[in-house]
XYZ file of C-alpha atoms in Angstrom:
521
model
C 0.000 0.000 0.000
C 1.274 3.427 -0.599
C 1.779 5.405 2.195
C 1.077 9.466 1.688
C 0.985 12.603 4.147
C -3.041 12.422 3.994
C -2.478 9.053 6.257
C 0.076 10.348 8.363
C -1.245 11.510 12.338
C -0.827 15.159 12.926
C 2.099 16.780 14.620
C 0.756 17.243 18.582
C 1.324 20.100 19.214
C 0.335 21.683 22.806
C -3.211 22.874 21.590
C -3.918 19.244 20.038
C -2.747 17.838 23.156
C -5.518 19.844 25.359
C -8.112 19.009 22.584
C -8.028 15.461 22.994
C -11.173 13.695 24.964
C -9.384 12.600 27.705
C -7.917 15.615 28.823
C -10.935 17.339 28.424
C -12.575 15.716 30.867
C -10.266 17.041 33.479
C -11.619 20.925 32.799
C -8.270 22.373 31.384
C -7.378 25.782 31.218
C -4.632 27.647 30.248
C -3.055 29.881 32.909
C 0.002 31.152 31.117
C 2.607 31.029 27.978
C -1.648 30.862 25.914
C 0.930 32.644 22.641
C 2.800 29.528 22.723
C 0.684 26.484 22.349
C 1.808 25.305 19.364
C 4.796 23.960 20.756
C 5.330 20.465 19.439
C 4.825 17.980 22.041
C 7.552 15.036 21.693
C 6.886 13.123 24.505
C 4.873 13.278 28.188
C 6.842 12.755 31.461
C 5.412 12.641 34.424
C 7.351 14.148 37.421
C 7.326 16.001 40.825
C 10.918 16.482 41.733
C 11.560 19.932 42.126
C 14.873 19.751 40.377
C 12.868 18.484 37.051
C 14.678 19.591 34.546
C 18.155 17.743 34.954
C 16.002 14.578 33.433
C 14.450 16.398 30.411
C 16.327 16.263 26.572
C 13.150 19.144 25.220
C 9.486 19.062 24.035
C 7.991 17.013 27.148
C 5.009 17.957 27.956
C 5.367 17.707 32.286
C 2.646 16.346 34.260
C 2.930 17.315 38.053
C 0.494 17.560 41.065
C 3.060 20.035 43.180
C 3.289 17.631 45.945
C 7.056 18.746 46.824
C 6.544 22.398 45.886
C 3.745 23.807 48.273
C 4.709 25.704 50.625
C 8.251 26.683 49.267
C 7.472 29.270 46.838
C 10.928 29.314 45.466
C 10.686 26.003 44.554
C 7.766 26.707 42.548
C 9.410 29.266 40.619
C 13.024 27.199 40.190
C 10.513 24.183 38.990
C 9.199 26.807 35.952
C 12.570 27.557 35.423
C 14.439 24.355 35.264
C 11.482 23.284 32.874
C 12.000 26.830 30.742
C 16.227 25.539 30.563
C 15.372 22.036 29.438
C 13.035 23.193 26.570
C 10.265 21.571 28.147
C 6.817 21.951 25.777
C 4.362 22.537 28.370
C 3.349 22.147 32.189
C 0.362 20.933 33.403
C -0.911 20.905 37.008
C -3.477 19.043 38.564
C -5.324 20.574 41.114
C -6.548 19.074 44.263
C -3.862 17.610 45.710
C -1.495 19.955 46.686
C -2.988 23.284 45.276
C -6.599 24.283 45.226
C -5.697 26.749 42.642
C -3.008 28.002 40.062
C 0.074 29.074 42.362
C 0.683 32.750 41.551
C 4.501 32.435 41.967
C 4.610 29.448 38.642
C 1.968 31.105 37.030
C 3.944 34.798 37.097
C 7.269 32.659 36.560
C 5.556 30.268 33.603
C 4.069 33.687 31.303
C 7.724 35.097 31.718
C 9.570 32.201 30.600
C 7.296 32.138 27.480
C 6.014 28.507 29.437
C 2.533 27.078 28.705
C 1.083 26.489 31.987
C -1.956 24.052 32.327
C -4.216 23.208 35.086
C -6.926 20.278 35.507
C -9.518 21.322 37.943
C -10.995 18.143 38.001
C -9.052 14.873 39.199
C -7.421 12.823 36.663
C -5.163 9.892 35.860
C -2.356 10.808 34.204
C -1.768 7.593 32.878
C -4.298 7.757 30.472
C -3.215 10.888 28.687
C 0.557 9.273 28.942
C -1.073 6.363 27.347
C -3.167 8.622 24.794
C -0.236 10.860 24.035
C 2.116 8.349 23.811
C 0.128 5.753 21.646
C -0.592 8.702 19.038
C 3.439 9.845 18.941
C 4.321 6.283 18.386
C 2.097 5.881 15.965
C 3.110 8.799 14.032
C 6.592 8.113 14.191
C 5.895 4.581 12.940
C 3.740 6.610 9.943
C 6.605 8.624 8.982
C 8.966 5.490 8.848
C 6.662 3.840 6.608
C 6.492 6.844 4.689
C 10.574 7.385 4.402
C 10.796 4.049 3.333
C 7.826 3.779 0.517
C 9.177 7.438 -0.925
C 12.826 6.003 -1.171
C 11.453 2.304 -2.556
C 9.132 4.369 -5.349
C 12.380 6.952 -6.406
C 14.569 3.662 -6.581
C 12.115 2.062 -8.838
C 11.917 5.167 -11.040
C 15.444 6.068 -11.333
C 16.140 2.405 -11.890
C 13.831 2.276 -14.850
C 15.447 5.487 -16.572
C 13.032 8.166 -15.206
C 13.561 11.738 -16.153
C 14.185 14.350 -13.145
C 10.402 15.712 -13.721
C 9.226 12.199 -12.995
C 10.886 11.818 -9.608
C 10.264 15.538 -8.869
C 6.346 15.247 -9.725
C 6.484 11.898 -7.385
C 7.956 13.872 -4.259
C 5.054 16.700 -5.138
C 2.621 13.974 -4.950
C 3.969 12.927 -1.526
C 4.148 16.605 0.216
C 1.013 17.752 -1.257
C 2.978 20.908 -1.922
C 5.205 22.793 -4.507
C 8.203 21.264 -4.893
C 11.297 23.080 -6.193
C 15.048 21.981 -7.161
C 17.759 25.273 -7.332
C 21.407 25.440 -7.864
C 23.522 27.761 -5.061
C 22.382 30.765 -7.182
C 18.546 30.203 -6.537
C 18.273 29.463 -10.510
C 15.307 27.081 -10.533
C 16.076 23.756 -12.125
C 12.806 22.202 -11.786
C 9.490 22.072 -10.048
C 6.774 20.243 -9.394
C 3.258 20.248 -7.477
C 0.157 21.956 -9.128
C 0.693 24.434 -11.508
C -1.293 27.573 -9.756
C 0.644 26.735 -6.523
C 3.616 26.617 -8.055
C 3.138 29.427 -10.707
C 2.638 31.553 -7.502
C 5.731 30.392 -5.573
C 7.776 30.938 -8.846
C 6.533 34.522 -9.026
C 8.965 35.959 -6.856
C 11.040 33.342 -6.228
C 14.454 35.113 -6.079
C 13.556 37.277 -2.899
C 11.103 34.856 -1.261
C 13.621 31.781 -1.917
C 16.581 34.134 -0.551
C 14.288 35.046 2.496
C 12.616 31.873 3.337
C 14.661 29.417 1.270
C 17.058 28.941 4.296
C 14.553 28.553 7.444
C 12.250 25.916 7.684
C 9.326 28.625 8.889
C 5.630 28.354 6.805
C 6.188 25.584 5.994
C 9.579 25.898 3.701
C 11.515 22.720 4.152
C 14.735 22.322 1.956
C 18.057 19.560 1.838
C 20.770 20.141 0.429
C 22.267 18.327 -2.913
C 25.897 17.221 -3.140
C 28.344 14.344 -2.584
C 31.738 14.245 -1.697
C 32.253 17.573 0.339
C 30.736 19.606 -2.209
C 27.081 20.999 -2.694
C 25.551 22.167 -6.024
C 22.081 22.454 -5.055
C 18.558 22.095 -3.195
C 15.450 20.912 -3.185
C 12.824 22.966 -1.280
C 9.409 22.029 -0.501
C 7.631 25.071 -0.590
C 4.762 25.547 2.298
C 4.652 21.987 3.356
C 1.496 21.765 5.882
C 2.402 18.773 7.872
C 4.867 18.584 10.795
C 8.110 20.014 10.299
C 10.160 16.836 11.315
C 8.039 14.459 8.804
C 8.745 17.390 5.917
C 12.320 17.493 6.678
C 12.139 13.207 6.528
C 10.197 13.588 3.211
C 13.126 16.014 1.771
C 16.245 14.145 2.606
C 14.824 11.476 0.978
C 13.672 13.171 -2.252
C 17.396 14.792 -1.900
C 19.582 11.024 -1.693
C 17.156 9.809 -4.581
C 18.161 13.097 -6.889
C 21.787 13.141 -5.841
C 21.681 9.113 -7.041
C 19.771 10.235 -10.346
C 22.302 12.601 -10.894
C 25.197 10.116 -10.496
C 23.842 7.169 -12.100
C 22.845 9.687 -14.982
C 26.977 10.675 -16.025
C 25.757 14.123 -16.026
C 26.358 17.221 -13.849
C 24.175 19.626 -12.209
C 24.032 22.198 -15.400
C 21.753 19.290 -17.685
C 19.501 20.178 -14.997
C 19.782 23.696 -16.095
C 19.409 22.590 -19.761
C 16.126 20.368 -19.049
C 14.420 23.489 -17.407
C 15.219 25.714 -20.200
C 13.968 22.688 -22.712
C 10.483 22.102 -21.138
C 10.159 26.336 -20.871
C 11.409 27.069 -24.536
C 9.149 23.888 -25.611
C 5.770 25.552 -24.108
C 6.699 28.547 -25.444
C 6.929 27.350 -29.060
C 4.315 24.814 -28.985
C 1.538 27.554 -27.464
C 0.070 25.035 -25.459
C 0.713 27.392 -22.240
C -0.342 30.971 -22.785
C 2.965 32.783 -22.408
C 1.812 34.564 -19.938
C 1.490 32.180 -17.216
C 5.224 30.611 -18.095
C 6.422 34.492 -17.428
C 7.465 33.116 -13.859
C 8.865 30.044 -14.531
C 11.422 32.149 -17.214
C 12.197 34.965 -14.380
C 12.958 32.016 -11.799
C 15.213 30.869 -14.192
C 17.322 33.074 -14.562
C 16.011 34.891 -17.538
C 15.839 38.635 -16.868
C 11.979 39.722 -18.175
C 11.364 43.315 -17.270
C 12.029 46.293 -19.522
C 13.685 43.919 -21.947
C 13.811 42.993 -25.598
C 13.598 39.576 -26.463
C 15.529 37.893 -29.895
C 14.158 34.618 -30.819
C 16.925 32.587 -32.216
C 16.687 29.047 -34.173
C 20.101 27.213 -34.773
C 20.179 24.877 -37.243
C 22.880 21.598 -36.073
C 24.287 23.380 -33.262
C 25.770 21.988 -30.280
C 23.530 23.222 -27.031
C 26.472 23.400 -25.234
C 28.346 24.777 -27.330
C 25.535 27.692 -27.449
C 25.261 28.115 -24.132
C 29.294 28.420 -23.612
C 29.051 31.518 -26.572
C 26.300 33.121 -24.639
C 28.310 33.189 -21.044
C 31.531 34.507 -23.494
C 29.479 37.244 -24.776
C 28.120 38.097 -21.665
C 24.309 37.735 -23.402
C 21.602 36.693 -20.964
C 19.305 33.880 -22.622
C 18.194 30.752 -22.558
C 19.073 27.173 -24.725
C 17.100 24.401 -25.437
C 17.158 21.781 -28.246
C 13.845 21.484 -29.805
C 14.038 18.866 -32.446
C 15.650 17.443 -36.030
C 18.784 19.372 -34.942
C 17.185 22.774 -33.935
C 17.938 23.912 -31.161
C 16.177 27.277 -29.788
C 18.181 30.376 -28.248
C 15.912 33.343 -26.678
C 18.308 36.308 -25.772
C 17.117 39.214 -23.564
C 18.203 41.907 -24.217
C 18.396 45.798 -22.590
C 16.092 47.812 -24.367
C 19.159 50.367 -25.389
C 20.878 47.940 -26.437
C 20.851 47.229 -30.753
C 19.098 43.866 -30.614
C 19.602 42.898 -34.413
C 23.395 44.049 -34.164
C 23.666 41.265 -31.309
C 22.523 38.727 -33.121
C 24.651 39.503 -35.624
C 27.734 39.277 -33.683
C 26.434 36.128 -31.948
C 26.241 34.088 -35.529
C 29.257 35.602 -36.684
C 31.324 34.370 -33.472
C 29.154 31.098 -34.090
C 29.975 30.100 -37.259
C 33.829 31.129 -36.545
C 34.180 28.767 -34.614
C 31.802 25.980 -35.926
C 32.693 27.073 -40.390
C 29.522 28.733 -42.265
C 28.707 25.431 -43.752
C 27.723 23.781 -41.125
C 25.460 26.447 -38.853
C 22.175 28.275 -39.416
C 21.040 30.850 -37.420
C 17.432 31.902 -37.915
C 16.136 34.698 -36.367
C 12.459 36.430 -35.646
C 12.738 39.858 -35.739
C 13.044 41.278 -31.545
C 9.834 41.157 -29.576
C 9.335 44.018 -26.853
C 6.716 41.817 -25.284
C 6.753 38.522 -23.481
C 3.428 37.344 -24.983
C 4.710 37.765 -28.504
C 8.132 35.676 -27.577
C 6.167 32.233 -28.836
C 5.270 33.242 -31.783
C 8.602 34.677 -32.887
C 9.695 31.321 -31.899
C 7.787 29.719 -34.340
C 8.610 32.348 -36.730
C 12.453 31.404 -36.053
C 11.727 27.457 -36.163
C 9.724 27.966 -39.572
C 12.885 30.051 -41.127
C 15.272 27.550 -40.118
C 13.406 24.368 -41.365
C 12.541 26.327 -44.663
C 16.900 26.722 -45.600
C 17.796 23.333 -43.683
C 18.515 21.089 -46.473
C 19.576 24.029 -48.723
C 22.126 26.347 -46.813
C 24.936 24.775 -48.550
C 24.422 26.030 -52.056
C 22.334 29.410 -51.061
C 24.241 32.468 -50.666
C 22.420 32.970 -46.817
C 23.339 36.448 -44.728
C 24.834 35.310 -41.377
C 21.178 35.722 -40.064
C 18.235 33.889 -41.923
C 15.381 35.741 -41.186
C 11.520 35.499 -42.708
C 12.294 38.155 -45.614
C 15.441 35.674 -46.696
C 13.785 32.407 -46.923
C 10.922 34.291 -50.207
C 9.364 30.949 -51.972
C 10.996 28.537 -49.523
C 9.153 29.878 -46.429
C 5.777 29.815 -48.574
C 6.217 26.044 -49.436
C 7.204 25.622 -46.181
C 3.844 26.470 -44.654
C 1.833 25.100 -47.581
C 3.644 21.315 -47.565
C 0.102 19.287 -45.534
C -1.787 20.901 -48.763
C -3.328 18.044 -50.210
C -3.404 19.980 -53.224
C 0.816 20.440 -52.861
C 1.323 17.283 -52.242
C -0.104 15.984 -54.857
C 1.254 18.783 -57.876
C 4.686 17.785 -56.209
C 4.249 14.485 -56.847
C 3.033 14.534 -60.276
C 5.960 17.104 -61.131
C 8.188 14.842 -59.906
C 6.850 11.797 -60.848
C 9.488 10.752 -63.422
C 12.263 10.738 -61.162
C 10.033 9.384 -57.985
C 9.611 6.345 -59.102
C 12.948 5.053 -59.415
C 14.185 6.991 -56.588
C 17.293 8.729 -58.361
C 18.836 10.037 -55.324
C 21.919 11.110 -57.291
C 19.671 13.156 -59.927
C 17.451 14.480 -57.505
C 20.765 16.180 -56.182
C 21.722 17.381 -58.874
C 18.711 19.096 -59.871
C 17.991 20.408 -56.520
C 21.450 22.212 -56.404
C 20.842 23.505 -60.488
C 17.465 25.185 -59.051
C 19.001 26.268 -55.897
C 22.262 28.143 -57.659
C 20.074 30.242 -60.301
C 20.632 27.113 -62.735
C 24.477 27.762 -62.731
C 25.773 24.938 -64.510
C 29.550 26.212 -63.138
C 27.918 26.395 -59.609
C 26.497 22.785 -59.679
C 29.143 21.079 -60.826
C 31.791 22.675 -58.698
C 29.379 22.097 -55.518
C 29.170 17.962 -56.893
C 32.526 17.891 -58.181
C 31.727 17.025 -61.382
C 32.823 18.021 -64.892
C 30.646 20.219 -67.269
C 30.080 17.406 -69.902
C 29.088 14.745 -66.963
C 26.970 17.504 -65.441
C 24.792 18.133 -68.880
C 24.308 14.508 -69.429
C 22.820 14.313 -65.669
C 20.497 17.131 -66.723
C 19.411 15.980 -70.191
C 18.658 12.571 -68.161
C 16.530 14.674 -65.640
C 14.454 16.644 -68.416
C 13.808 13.814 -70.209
C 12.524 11.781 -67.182
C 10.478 14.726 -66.335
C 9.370 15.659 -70.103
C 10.123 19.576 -69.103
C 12.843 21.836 -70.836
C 14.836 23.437 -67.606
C 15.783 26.034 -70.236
C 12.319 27.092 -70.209
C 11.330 29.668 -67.069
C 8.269 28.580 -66.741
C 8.880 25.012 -66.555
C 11.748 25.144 -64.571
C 10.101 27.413 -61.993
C 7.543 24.580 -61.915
C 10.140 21.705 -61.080
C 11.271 23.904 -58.446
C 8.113 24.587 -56.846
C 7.528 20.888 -56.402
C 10.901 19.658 -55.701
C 10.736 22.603 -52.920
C 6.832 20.750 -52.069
C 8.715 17.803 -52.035
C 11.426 18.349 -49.454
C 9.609 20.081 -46.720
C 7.156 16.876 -47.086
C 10.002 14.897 -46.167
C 11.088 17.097 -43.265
C-alpha cells in the first residue's frame, strides 16, 4: 500500500494535546505562555521532583500535582525555570492535591519564561493521557517510517527504470502535497513540481522569497541540500509543506539522496539540470500550449531577466547546445538554450532595451559560425519582440525560417542571419507542404524521377534550381565536370518531359521539388 501525508497523524502540538477527549474531561485551562501552544509535544513525562529539569532532553510535555513544591514558593518558581532551561513543551498541574488553585509564583514565573502552563480542575489519571499521548506519537513516528521508506522504494524504482528528473520531482510533489522546487547555489530554478497555480505563484517571486525563506524551515519551507563528496551544487525545497516540520524534513532528505543518485547514475552534472528546465520552458513557449503569460514566472525564476527587456528569438540549425550556451556566457548575453528537435535547437536572448538587438545577433552568428565554419550552422532569427506574450510566436517564426533553408544552406548564398524576408518561396512552401493539393502537384511534377528513386539526380537538380541554374555552380558544388553535369540534366528533363531552359517550366520543377522536401522534413 502506498503510504502518503493524507495518512500520516498530525504533529501534537500543545493545543492538540488539550483538545483530545481525555484531557478534556479534566476541565483544562490555560493559565500562562496561551501565545505559545503550538509547541510540538515530543513526549509526556510525568514528574514532581523539584529539580525536574536535569532529566528532560526538550518538548515534554510535564505532568505534576506540586506535591514537593507547596509551601516553598521558590521552589515553585526554580521548577518553571528548570522546565524553561530544558526546553520543556508545556506544564500541566493538577489541582486538588497539593494546590486548590493556580500558584501565583509558577503562574507569574511560567508567562515570563514564554512557558505554557496548564491546570486540571478536576481529578485525573495521568496515565491515560501518557497512554493517549504516547500511543498517538508512536504511531506517528511509525507513519513517517513507513512513509521514508515507501518514498525512497518508489524513487529507486523510477530512477532504476530510466526516469527523467520531472518524474521523480512530480512523485515527491505527490507525496508533500505541496510545490516542490530543485535550485542550484544561485537560486536558478532547475525544476518544479506540485500543481501548476501553486507553483506558478511560488515561482513569481522566487528570487527574494527563496533568498528570504529558502534557508529557514518557517511556513512551511523545508529544503536539503544536494551534493556528494564535500561539495554541494544544489537544493530541493518544498515550498509551504502543511504537515509537521520533522516528517517534511524526513520527506526532503529522501527526495534529496534519490536526486543526488539520479544525478550520479545519470553521467551528467548539475548544469543538464539547467538545460532540461530551459527545454520544457522554450518547448511551451513554441508549442503555445501554455499561454505565455502564465510561463512568465517560470522564465524569471530561471534566470532569464523579463522586465524592460527585448527579447531575440533565435533558431540554430545543427548546433551543439552546449556549445551555445558556452558563446552566450563569453558574450556576456543573458538567454536561454534548449534543443527542440531534427537538430534545432532554440536560443531566446534578452536583451536591454538600449541595447541594438539585431546588431547582437549579428555578432552572436558571426562568433558562431567562426568557430563551428559557415557550412555547417544556421542561425534563424524572428525579428526582436518588446513583449513577453509575442516571444512564442517569434519562436515559431524562427523554427519555420530555419526548417525552410535546412537542407539548402549549402548552395544558397544565406546572410549570417536567416530571417523570414530571406527564406521568399521557400518559407511559402514551407507552410503550404500538408496541402493536399501540394502534395499531390509535387508528386506529379516529380513523378518521373520518384519512381525510381534517383537520389543522385534528384541532387543534382535540386542544387541547379538552388544556384540560379548555374551549370559552373552545380558542378563545382558535386565535383563534377561540365560534360558529366549536362548529361545528368538531359537525363533529368527527359525523365520529367520539361525543358529546364524554359522559365516557366523550370520554376515549376522547383516549386515541387521545394513541395517535395519540406514533405520529407
Amino acid at each position: 500500500m502506498t503510504i502518503t501525508l493524507d495518512s500520516l497523524e498530525p504533529a501534537l502540538s500543545v493545543r492538540q494535546v488539550l483538545t483530545l477527549e481525555r484531557v478534556l474531561a479534566g476541565e483544562p485551562e490555560v493559565v500562562a505562555g496561551a501565545s505559545h501552544l503550538d509547541r510540538p509535544v515530543r513526549w509526556v513525562h510525568v514528574a514532581e521532583a523539584a529539580d525536574v529539569g536535569v532529566m528532560l532532553t526538550g518538548g515534554e510535555m510535564v505532568l505534576t500535582t506540586g506535591v514537593l513544591l507547596a509551601g516553598d514558593e521558590d521552589k515553585q518558581a526554580e521548577y518553571i525555570r528548570s522546565l524553561h532551561r530544558a526546553e520543556a513543551a508545556a506544564v500541566v498541574l493538577g489541582l486538588g492535591r497539593a494546590f486548590p488553585a493556580a500558584p501565583d509564583v509558577m503562574r507569574r514565573a511560567a508567562e515570563r519564561c514564554g512557558l505554557p502552563m496548564v491546570v486540571l480542575h478536576r481529578p485525573f489519571p495521568f496515565a491515560e493521557l501518557t497512554e493517549e499521548v504516547q500511543s498517538r506519537l508512536v504511531r506517528r513516528k511509525f507513519a513517517a517510517v513507513s512513509l521514508s521508506e515507501a518514498v525512497r522504494t518508489e524513487l529507486t524504482a523510477l530512477i532504476t527504470a530510466g526516469a527523467p528528473l520531472q518524474r521523480l520531482l512530480d512523485e515527491v510533489a505527490r507525496h508533500s502535497a505541496c510545490p516542490v522546487v530543485v535550485t542550484n547555489l544561485a537560486h536558478r530554478v532547475l525544476g518544479t513540481a506540485g500543481e501548476r497555480p501553486a507553483v506558478d505563484d511560488v515561482l513569481r517571486d522566487w528570487e527574494r522569497i527563496s533568498r528570504q525563506a529558502g534557508g529557514t524551515e518557517g511556513d512551511g519551507w523545508i529544503r536539503a541540500e544536494l551534493g556528494g563528496r564535500g561539495e554541494r551544487w544544489g537544493r530541493i525545497v518544498l515550498c509551504g509543506y502543511r504537515g509537521d516540520t520533522a516528517t517534511g524534513r524526513l520527506l526532503a532528505d529522501r527526495a534529496a539522496e534519490a536526486l543526488v543518485l539520479h544525478r550520479m547514475l545519470g553521467g551528467g552534472a548539475a548544469c543538464s539540470w539547467e538545460e532540461q528546465s530551459a527545454q520544457s520552458l522554450l518547448t511551451d513557449l513554441v508549442s503555445g500550449v501554455v499561454p505565455a503569460r502564465q510561463l512568465l514566472p517560470r522564465a524569471r525564476a530561471a534566470g532569464l531577466p523579463v522586465n524592460r527587456r527585448t527579447f531575440v528569438p533565435l533558431v540554430v540549425r545543427d548546433g551543439d547546445p552546449a556549445r551555445l550556451e558556452r558563446l552566450l556566457r563569453l558574450l556576456g548575453l543573458p538567454g536561454l538554450v534548449a534543443e527542440l528537435a531534427d537538430g534545432a535547437t532554440a536560443v531566446l536572448l534578452s536583451l536591454p532595451r538600449d541595447q541594438d538587438a539585431g546588431a547582437l545577433a549579428e555578432h552572436f552568428a558571426t562568433r558562431l559560425r567562426t568557430e563551428t565554419g559557415p557550412d555547417h550552422t544556421v542561425v534563424a532569427a524572428a525579428e526582436p519582440r518588446a513583449a513577453w506574450d509575442d516571444v512564442p510566436t517569434g519562436l515559431r517564426e524562427a523554427q519555420h525560417v530555419a526548417d525552410a533553408v535546412a537542407d539548402s544552406s549549402a548552395v544558397l548564398d544565406l546572410p549570417r542571419v536567416v530571417r523570414l524576408k530571406d527564406v521568399h518561396l521557400r518559407g511559402l512552401i514551407r507552410l503550404l507542404r500538408d496541402d493536399p493539393h501540394v502534395q499531390s502537384f509535387a508528386e506529379r511534377e516529380l513523378d518521373g524521377l520518384l519512381r525510381e528513386t534517383d537520389e543522385d539526380l534528384l541532387s543534382v537538380l535540386r542544387t541547379y534550381l538552388a544556384t540560379g541554374r548555374n551549370k559552373s555552380r552545380t558542378a563545382q558544388l558535386h565535383h563534377v565536370s561540365r560534360p558529366a553535369l549536362y548529361r545528368r540534366l538531359e537525363s533529368i528533363q527527359a525523365r520529367l518531359g520539361v525543358d529546364l531552359d524554359d522559365f516557366e517550366q523550370a520554376a515549376s520543377v522547383h516549386i515541387a521539388l521545394l513541395a517535395h522536401d519540406a514533405q520529407q522534413q
